[in-house]
PDB file of C-alpha atoms in Angstrom:
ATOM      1  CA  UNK A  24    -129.930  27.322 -60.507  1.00 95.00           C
ATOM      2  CA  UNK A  25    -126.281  25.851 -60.640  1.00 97.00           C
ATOM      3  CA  UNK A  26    -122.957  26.986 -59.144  1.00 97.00           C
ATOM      4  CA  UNK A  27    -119.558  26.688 -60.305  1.00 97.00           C
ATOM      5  CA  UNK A  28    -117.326  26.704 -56.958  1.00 97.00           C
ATOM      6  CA  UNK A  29    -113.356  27.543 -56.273  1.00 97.00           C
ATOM      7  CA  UNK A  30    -111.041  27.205 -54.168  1.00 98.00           C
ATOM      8  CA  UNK A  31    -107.996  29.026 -54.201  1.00 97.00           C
ATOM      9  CA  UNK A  32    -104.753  30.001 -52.271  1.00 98.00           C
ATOM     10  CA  UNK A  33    -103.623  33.685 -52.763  1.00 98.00           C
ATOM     11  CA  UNK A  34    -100.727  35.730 -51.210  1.00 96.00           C
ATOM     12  CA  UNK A  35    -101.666  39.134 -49.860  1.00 94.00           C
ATOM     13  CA  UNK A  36     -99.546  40.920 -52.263  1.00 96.00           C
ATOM     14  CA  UNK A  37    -101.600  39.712 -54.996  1.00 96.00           C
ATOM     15  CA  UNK A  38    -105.105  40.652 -53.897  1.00 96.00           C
ATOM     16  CA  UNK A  39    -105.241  43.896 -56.578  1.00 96.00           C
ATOM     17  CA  UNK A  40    -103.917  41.952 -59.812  1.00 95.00           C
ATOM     18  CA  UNK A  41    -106.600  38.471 -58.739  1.00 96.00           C
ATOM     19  CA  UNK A  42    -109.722  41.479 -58.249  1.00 97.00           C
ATOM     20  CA  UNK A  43    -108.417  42.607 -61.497  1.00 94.00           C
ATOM     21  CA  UNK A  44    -108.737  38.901 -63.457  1.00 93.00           C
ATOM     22  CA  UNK A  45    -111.818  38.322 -61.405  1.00 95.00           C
ATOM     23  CA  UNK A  46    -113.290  41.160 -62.204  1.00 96.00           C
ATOM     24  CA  UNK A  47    -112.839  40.083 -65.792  1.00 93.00           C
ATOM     25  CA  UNK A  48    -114.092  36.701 -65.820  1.00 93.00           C
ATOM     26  CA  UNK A  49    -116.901  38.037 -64.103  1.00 96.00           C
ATOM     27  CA  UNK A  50    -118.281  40.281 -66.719  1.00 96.00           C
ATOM     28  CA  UNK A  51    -117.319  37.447 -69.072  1.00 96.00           C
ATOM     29  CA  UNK A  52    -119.183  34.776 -67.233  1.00 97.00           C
ATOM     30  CA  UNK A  53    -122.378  37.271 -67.011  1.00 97.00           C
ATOM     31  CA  UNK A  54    -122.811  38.486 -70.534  1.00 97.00           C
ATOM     32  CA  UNK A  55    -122.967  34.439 -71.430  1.00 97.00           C
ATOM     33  CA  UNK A  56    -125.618  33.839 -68.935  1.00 97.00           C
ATOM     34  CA  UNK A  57    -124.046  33.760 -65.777  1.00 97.00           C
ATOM     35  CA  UNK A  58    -126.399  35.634 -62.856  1.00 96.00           C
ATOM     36  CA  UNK A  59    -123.461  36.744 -60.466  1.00 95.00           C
ATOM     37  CA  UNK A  60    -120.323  35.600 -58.813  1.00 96.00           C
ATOM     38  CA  UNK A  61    -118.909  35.921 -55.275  1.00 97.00           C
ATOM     39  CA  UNK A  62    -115.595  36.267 -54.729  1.00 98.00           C
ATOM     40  CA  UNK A  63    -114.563  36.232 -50.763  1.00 98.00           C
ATOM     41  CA  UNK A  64    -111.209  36.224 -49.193  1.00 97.00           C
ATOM     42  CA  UNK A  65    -110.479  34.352 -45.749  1.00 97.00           C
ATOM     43  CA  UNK A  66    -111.775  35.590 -42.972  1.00 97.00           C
ATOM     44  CA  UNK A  67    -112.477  33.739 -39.963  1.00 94.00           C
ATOM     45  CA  UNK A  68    -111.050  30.716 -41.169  1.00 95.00           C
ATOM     46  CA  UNK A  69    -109.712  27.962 -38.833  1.00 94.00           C
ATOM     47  CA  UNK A  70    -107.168  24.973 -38.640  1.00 93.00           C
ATOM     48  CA  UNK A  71    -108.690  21.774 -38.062  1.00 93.00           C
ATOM     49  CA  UNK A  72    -107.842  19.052 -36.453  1.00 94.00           C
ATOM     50  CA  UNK A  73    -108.118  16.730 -39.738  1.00 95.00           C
ATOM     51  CA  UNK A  74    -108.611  19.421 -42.178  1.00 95.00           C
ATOM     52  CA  UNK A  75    -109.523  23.009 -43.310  1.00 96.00           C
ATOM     53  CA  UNK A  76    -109.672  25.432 -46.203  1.00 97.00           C
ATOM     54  CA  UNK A  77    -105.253  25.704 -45.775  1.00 97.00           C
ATOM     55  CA  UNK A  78    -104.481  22.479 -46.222  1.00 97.00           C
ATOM     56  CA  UNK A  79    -107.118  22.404 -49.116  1.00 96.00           C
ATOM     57  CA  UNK A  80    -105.069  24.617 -51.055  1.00 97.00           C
ATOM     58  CA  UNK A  81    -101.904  23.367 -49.561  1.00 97.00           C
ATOM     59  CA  UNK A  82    -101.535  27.569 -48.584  1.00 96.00           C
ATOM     60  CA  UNK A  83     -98.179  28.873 -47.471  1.00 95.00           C
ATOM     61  CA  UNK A  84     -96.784  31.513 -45.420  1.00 95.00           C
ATOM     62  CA  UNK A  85     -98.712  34.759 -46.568  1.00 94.00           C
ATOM     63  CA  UNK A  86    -101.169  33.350 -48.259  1.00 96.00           C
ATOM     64  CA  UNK A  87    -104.662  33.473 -47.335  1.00 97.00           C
ATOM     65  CA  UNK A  88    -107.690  31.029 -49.171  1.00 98.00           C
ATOM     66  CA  UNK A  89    -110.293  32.658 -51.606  1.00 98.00           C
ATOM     67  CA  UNK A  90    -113.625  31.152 -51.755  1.00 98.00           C
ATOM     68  CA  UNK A  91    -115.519  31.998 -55.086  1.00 97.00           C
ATOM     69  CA  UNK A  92    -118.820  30.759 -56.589  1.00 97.00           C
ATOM     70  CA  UNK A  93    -120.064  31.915 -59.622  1.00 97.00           C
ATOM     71  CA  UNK A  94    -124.189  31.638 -60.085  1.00 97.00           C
ATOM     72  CA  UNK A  95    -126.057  30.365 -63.475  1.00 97.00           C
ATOM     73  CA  UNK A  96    -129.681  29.770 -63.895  1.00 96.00           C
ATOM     74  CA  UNK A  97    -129.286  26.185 -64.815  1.00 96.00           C
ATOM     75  CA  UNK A  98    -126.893  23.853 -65.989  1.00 97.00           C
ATOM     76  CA  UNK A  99    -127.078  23.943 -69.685  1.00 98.00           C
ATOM     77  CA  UNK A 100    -126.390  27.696 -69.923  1.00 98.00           C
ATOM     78  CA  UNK A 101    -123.351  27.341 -67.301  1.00 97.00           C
ATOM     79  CA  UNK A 102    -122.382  24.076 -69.940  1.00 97.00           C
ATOM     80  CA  UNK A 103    -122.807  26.700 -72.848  1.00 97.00           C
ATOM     81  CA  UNK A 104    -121.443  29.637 -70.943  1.00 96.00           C
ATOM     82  CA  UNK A 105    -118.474  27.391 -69.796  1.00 93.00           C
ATOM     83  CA  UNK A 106    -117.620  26.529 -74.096  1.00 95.00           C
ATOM     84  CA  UNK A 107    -117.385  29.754 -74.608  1.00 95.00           C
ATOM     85  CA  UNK A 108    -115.401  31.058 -71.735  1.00 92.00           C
ATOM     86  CA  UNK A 109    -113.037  28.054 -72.093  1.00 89.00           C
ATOM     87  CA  UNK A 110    -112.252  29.166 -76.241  1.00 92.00           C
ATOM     88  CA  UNK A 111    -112.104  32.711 -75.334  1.00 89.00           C
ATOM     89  CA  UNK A 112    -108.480  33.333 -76.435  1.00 85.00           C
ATOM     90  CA  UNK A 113    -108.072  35.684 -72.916  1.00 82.00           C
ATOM     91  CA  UNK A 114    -108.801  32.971 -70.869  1.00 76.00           C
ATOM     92  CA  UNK A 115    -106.086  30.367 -72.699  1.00 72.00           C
ATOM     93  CA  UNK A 116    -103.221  29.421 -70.554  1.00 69.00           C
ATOM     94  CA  UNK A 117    -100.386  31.868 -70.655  1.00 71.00           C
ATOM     95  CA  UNK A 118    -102.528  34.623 -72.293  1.00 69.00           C
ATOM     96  CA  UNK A 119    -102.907  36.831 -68.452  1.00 76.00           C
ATOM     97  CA  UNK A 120    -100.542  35.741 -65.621  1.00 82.00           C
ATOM     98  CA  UNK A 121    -101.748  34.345 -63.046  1.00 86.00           C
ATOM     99  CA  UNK A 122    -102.011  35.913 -59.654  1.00 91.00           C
ATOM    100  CA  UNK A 123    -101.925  32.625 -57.253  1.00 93.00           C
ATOM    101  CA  UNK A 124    -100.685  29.127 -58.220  1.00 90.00           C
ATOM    102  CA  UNK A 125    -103.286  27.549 -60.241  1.00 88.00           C
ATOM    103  CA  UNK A 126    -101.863  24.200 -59.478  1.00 92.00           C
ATOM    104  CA  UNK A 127    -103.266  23.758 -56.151  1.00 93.00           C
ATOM    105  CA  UNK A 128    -106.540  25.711 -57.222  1.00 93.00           C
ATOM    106  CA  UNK A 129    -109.681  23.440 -56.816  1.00 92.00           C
ATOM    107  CA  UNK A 130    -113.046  23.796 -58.533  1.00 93.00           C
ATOM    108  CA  UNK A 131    -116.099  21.571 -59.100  1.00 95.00           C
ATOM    109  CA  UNK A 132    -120.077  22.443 -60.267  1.00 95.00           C
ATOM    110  CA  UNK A 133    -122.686  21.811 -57.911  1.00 95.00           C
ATOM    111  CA  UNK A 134    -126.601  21.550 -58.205  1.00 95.00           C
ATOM    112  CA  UNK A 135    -128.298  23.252 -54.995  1.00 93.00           C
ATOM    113  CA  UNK A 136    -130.730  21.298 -53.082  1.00 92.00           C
ATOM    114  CA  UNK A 137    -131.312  23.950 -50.479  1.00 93.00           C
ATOM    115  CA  UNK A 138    -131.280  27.914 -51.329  1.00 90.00           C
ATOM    116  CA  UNK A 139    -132.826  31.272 -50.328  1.00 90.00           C
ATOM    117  CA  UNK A 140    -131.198  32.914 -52.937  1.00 84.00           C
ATOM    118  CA  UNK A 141    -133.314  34.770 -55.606  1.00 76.00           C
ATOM    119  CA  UNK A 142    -131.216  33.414 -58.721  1.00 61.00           C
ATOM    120  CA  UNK A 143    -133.501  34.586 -61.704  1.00 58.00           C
TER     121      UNK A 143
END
């Protein structure tokens, strides 16, 4: 198993047009391997003392913080999957617009060492 993980900052107004483009990537992502993606809003969330999901994203009034992770079965079909997502002319920059600023969007892959998830 591997997992692509992001972190987001989104403004309440734009919830329906981001489930829209995630909705996308995610069919995208599975029909190239991917098993399943997650995509959860801020619920819950604290400030910290030091630091927290906000200050992550550097989010501003009326924004909230999405927390997405996207499930592959290992790394070299994510790395494959990935290629092909990143040529895809839809996902180019400009080609959708973009529901949340993208510039203070962080992402990162990540290899599990613990998991109860059934990722087959």
């Amino acid at each position: 198993m591997y997992i692509d993980g992001f972190v987001l900052p989104l403004r309440d107004d734009k919830i329906g047009d981001y489930t829209k483009m995630a909705e996308s990537f995610a069919t995208k992502a599975k029909a190239l391997g991917a098993v399943g993606s997650v995509e959860a809003l801020g619920d819950g969330l604290e400030h910290g003392h030091t630091t927290d999901f906000f200050r992550a994203v550097k989010a501003e009034d009326g924004e909230n913080v999405v927390f997405s992770f996207l499930v592959w079965p290992d790394k070299s079909t994510r790395d494959a999957g990935w290629e092909k997502l990143m040529a895809d002319p839809e996902m180019q920059p400009g080609a959708q617009p973009m529901p949340f600023d993208g510039k203070r969007m962080f992402w990162g892959g990540f290899k599990p060492f613990v998991s109860t998830l059934d990722a087959r």
